[in-house]
mmCIF file of C-alpha atoms in Angstrom:
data_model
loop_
_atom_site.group_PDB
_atom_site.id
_atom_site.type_symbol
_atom_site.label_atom_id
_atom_site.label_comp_id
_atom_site.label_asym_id
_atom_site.label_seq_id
_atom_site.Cartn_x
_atom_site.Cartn_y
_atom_site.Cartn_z
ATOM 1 C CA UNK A 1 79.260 61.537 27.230
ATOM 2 C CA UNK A 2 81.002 64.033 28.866
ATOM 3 C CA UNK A 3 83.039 66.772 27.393
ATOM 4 C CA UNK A 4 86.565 68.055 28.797
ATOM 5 C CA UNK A 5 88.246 71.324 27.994
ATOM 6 C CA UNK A 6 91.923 70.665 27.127
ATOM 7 C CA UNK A 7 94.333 72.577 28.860
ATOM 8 C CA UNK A 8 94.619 75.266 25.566
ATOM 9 C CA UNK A 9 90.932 75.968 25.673
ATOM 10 C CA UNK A 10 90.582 76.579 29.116
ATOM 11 C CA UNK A 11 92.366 80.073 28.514
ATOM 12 C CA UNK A 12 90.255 81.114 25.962
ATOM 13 C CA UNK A 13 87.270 80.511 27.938
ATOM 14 C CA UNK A 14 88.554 82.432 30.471
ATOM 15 C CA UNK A 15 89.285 85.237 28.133
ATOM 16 C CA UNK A 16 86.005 85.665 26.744
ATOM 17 C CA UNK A 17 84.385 85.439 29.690
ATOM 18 C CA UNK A 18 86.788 88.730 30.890
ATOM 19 C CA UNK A 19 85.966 90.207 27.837
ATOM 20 C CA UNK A 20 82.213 90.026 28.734
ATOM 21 C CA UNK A 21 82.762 91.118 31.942
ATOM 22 C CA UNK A 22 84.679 94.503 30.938
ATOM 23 C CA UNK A 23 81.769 95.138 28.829
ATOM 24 C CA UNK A 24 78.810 94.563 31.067
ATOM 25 C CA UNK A 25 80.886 96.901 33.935
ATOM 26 C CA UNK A 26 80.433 99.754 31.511
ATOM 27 C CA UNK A 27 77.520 100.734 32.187
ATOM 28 C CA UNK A 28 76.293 103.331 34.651
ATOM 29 C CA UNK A 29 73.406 104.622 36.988
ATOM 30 C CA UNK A 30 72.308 106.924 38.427
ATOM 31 C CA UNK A 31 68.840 108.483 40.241
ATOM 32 C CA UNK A 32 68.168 111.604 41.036
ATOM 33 C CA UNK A 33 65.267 113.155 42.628
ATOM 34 C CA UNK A 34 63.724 116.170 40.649
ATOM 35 C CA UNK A 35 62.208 118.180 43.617
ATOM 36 C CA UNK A 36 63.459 118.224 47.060
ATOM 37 C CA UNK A 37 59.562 118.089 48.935
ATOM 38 C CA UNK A 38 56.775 115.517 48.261
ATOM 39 C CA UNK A 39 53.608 116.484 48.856
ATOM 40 C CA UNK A 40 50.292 113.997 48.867
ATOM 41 C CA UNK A 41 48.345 114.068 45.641
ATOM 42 C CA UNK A 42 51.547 115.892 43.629
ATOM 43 C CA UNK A 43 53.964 113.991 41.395
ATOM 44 C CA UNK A 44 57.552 113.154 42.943
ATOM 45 C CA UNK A 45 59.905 113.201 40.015
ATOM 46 C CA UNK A 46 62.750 110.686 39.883
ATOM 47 C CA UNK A 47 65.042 110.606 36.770
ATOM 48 C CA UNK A 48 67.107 107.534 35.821
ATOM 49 C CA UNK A 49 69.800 108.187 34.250
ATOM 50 C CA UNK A 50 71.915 105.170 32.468
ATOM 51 C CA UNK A 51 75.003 105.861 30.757
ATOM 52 C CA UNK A 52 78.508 104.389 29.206
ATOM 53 C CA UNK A 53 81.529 105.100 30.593
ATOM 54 C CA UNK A 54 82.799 103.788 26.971
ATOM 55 C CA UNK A 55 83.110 106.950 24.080
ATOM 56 C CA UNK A 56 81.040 105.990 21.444
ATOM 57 C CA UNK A 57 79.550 103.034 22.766
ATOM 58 C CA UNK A 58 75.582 102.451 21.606
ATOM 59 C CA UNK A 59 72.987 100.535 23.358
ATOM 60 C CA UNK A 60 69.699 100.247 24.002
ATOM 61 C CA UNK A 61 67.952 100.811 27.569
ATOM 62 C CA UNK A 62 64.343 99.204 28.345
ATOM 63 C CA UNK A 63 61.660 101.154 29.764
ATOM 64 C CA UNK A 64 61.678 99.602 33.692
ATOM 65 C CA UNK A 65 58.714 97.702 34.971
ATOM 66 C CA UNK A 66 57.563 100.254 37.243
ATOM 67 C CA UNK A 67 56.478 98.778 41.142
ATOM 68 C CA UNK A 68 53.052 98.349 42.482
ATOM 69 C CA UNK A 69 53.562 100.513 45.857
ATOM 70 C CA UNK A 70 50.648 100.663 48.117
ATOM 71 C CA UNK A 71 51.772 103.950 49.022
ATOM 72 C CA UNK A 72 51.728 106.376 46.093
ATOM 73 C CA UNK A 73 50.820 105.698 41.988
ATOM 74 C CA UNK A 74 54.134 105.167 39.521
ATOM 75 C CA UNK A 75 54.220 106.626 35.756
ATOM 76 C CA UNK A 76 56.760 106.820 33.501
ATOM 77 C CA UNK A 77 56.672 110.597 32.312
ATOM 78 C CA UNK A 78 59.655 110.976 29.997
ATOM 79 C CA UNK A 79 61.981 108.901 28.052
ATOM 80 C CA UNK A 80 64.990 110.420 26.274
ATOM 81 C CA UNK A 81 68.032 110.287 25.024
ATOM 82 C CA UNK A 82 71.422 112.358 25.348
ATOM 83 C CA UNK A 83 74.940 112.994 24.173
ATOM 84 C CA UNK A 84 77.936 114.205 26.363
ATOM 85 C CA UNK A 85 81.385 114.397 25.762
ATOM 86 C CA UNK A 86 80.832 111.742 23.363
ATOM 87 C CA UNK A 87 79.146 109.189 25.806
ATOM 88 C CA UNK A 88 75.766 108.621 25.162
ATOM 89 C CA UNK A 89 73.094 108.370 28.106
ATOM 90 C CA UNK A 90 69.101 107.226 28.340
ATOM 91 C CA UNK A 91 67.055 109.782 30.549
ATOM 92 C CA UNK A 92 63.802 108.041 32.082
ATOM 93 C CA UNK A 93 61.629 110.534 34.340
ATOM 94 C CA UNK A 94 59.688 108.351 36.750
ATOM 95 C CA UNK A 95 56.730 109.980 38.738
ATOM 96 C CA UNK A 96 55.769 109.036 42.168
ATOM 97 C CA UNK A 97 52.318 110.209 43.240
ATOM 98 C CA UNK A 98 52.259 109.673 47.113
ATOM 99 C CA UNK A 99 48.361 109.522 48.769
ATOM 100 C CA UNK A 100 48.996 110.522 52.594
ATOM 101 C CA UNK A 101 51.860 111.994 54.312
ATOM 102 C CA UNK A 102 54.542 109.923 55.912
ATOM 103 C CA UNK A 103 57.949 108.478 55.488
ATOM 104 C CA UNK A 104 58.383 106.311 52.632
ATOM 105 C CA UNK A 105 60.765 104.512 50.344
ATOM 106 C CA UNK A 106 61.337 104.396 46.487
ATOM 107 C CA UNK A 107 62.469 100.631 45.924
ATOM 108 C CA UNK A 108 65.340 100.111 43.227
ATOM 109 C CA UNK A 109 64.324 99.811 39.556
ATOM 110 C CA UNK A 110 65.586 97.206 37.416
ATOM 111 C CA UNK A 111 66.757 98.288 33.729
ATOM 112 C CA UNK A 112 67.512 96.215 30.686
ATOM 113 C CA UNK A 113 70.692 97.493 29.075
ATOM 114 C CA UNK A 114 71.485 96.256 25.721
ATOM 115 C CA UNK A 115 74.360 96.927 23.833
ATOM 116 C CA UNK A 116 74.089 97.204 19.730
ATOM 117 C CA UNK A 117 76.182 97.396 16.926
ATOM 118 C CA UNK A 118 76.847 101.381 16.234
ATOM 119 C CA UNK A 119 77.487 100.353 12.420
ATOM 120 C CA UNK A 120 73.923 98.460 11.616
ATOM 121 C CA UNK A 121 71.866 99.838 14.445
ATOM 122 C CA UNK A 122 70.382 96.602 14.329
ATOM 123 C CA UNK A 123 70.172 96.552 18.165
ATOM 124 C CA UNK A 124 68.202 100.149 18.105
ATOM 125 C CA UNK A 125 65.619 98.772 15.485
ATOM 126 C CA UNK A 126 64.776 95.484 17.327
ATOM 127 C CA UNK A 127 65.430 94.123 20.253
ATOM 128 C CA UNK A 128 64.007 90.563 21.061
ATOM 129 C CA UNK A 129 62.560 89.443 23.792
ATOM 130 C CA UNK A 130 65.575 86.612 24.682
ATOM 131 C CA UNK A 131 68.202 89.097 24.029
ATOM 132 C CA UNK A 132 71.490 89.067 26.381
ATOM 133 C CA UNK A 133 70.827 92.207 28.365
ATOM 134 C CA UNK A 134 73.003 93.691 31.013
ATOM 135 C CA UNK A 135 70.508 94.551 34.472
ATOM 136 C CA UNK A 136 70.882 97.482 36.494
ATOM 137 C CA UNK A 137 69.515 98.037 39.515
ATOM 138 C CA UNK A 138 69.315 101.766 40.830
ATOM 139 C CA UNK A 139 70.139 103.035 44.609
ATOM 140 C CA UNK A 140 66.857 103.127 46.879
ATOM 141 C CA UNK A 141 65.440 106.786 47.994
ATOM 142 C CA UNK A 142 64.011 107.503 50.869
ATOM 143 C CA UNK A 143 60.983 110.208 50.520
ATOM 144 C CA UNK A 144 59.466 112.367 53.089
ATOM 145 C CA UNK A 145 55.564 113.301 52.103
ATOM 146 C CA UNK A 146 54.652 115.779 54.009
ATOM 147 C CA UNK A 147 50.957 117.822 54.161
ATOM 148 C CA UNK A 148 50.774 120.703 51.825
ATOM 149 C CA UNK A 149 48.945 122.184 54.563
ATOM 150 C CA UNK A 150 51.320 121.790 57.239
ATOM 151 C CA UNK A 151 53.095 124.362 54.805
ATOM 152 C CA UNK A 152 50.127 126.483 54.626
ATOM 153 C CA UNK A 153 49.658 126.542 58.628
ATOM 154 C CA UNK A 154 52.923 127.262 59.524
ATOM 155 C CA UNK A 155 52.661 130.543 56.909
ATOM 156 C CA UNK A 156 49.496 131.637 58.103
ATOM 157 C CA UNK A 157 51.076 130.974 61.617
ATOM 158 C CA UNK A 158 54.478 133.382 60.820
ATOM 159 C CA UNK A 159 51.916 136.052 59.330
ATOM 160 C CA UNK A 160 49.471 135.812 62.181
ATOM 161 C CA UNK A 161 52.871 135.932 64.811
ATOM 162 C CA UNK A 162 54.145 138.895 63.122
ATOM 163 C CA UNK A 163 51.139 140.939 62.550
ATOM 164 C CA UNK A 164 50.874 140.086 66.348
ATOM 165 C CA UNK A 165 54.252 140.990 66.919
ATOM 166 C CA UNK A 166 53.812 144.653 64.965
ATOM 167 C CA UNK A 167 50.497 145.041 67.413
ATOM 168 C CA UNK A 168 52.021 144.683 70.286
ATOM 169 C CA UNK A 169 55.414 146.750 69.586
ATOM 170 C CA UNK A 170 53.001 149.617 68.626
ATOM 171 C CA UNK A 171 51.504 149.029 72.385
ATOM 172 C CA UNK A 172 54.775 148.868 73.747
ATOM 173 C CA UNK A 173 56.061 152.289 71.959
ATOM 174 C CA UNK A 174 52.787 154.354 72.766
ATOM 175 C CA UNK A 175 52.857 153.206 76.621
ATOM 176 C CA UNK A 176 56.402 153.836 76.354
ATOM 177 C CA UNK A 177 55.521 157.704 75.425
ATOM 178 C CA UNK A 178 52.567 158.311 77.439
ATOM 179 C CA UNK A 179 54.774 156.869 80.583
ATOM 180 C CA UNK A 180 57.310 159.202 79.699
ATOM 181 C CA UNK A 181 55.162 162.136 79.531
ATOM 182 C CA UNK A 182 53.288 160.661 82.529
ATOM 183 C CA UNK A 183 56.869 160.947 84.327
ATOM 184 C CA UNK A 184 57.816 164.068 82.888
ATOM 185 C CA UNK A 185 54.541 165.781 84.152
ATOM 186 C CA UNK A 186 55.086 164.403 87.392
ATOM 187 C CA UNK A 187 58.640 165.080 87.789
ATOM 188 C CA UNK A 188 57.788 169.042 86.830
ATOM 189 C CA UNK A 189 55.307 168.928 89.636
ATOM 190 C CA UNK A 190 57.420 167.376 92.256
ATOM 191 C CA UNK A 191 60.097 170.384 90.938
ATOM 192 C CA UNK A 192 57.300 172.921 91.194
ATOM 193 C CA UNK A 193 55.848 171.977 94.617
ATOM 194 C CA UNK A 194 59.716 171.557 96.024
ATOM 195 C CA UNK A 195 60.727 175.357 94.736
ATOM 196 C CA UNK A 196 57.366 177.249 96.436
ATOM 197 C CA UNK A 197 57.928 174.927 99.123
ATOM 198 C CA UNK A 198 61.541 176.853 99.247
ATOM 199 C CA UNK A 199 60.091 180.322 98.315
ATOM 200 C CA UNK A 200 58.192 180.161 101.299
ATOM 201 C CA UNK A 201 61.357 179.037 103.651
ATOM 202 C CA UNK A 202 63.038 181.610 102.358
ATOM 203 C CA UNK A 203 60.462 184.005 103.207
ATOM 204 C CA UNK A 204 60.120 182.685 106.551
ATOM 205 C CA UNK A 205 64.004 183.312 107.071
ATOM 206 C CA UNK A 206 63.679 187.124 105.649
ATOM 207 C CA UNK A 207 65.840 185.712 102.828
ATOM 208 C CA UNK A 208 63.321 187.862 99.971
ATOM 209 C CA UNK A 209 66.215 187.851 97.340
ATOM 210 C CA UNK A 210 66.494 184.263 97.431
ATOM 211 C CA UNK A 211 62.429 183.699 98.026
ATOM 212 C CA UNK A 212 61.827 185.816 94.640
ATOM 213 C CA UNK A 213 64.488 183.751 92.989
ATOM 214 C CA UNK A 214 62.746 180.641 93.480
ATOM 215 C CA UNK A 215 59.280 182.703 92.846
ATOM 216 C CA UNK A 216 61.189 183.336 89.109
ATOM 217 C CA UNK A 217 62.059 179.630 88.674
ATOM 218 C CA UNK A 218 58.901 178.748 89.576
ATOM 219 C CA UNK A 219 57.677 181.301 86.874
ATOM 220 C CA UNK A 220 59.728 179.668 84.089
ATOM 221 C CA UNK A 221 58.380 176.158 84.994
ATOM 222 C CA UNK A 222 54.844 176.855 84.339
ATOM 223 C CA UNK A 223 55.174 178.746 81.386
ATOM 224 C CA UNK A 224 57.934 175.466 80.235
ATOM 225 C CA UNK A 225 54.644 173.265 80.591
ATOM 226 C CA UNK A 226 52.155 175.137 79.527
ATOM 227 C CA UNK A 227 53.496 176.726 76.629
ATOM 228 C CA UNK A 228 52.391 180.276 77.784
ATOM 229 C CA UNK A 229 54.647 182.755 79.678
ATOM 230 C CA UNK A 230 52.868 185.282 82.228
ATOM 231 C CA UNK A 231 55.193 188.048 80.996
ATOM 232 C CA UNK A 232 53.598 190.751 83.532
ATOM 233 C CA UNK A 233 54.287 188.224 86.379
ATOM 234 C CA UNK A 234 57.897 187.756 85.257
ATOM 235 C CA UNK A 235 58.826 190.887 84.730
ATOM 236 C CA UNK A 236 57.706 191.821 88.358
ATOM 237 C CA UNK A 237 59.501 189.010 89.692
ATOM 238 C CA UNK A 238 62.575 190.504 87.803
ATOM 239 C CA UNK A 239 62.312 193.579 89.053
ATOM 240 C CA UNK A 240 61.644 192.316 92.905
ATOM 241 C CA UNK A 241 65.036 190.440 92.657
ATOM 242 C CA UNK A 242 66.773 193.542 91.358
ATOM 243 C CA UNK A 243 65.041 195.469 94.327
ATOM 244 C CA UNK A 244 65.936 193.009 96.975
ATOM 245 C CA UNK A 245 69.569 191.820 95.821
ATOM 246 C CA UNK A 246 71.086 194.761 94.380
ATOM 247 C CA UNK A 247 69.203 197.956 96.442
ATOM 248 C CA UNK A 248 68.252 195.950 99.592
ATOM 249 C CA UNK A 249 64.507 196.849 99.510
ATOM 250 C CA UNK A 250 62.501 194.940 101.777
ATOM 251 C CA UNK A 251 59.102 193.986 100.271
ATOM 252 C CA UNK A 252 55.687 194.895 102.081
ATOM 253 C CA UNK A 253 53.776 191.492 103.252
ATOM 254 C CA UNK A 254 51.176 192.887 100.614
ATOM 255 C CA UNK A 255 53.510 192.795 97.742
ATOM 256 C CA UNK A 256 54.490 189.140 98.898
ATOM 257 C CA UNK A 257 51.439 188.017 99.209
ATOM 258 C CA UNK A 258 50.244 189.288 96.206
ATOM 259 C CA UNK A 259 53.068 187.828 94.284
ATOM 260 C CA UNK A 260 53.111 184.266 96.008
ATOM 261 C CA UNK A 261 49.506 184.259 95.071
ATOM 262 C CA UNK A 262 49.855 184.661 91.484
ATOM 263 C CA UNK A 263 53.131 182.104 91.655
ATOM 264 C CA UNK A 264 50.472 179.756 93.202
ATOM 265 C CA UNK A 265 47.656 180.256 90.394
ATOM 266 C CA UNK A 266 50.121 178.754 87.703
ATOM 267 C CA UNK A 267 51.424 176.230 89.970
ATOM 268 C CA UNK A 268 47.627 174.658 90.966
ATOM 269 C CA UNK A 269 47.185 175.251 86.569
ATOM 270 C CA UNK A 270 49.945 172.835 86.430
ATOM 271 C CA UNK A 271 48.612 170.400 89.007
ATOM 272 C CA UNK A 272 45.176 170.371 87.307
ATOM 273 C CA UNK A 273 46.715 169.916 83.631
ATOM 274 C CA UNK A 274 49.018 167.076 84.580
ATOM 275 C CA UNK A 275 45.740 165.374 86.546
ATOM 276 C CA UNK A 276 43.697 165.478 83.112
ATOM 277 C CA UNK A 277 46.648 164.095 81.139
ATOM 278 C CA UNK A 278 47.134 161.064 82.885
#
């Protein structure tokens, strides 16, 4: 025998059935990854956590069946319980324990949500096994494993690149110097061997005032590179400009000779020093 809803129960049915239907939407999920690496052999923290949108509201939230993945060990690693703003929520911490690096997948897990009555707390003391449970399903997370010693060789790579780096900046700097003083040596020779090149064109043109003035440069240049001034040879090359510029003397070809000579000791000094430097 069949039965047939009248046309007045029909709307109740429907009513109840909205009724059940506002309560089962008012529930929440929600997973959230603990760390933001997984690494093989470590445990990959996920936590679940399942909540009521409802103030107030009690239920009761079953411990999920946790997968058999051929890619990494589950265990459940914490189950509690919270209170915000009045709205109670069930914390489950779910590890995953990866066993090789790769690019994996956390499937969804399935929880039990059962509401209870707040007044008895009937539905926190016992729950049986046919009760009417609400199932929620959480979002799917991808997971990247990757090597704990990928981490390791790309450290000991940046430390091994930078000590390298320091090495050869320190190279750099001290070929850097010695090129400079390299230069600098050479560039007071070139200036030495152009002004007794000059002295001696001077000479040659009976210019002596100007031939002892480049003598007296030359002089300064040695004693500028060497660190030691030849005051007895400078002080005679003052006093042959004085002689020759101010008084017009004319200087013997001994007194020339004699002073071009000692010009020409300190020059071949600096010609020998700069050869043992570089």
């Amino acid at each position: 025998m069949k039965y047939k809803l009248s046309s007045y129960q029909w709307p109740a049915m429907v009513m109840v059935f909205l009724l059940n239907a506002m309560a089962w939407a008012s529930f929440t999920i929600e997973a959230n990854p603990q760390k933001y690496n997984a690494h093989p052999g470590e445990i990959f923290p996920v936590e679940y956590a399942i909540g009521s949108q409802d103030a107030g509201q009690a239920f009761v939230v079953l411990a999920p069946e946790l997968p058999a993945l051929d890619w990494c060990d589950t265990l459940l690693l914490e189950e509690r319980a919270r209170s915000a703003d009045g709205r109670l929520q069930t914390l489950f911490l779910v590890g995953f324990v990866p066993g090789a690096a790769g690019d994996y997948e956390i499937p969804p897990l399935e929880f039990r949500v059962i509401p209870s009555d707040q007044e008895s707390n009937t539905g926190v003391l016992a729950v049986a096994a046919d009760a009417s449970a609400q199932l929620l399903h959480s979002t799917a997370i991808p997971v990247k494993v990757r090597s704990g010693h990928l981490a390791k060789n790309i450290a000991l790579i940046f430390f091994v690149s930078l000590v390298f780096l320091l090495l050869l900046s320190a190279v750099v700097l001290r070929f850097k110097k010695k090129t400079e003083v390299e230069n600098d040596g050479e560039n007071t020779i070139e200036q030495a061997t152009a002004l007794l090149h000059k002295a001696r064109r001077h000479r040659l043109d009976g210019d002596f005032y100007a031939c002892y003035r480049a003598l007296r440069q030359l002089c300064d240049l040695a004693a500028a590179q060497s660190g030691t001034k030849d005051e007895a040879l400078c002080e005679r090359l003052d006093t042959r400009i004085e002689d020759t510029g101010y008084r017009g003397v004319r200087p013997s070809d001994d007194m020339l000779e004699g002073d071009f000579k000692a010009v020409e000791k300190h020059v071949t000094n600096m010609k020998q020093h700069g050869t043992k430097e570089s």
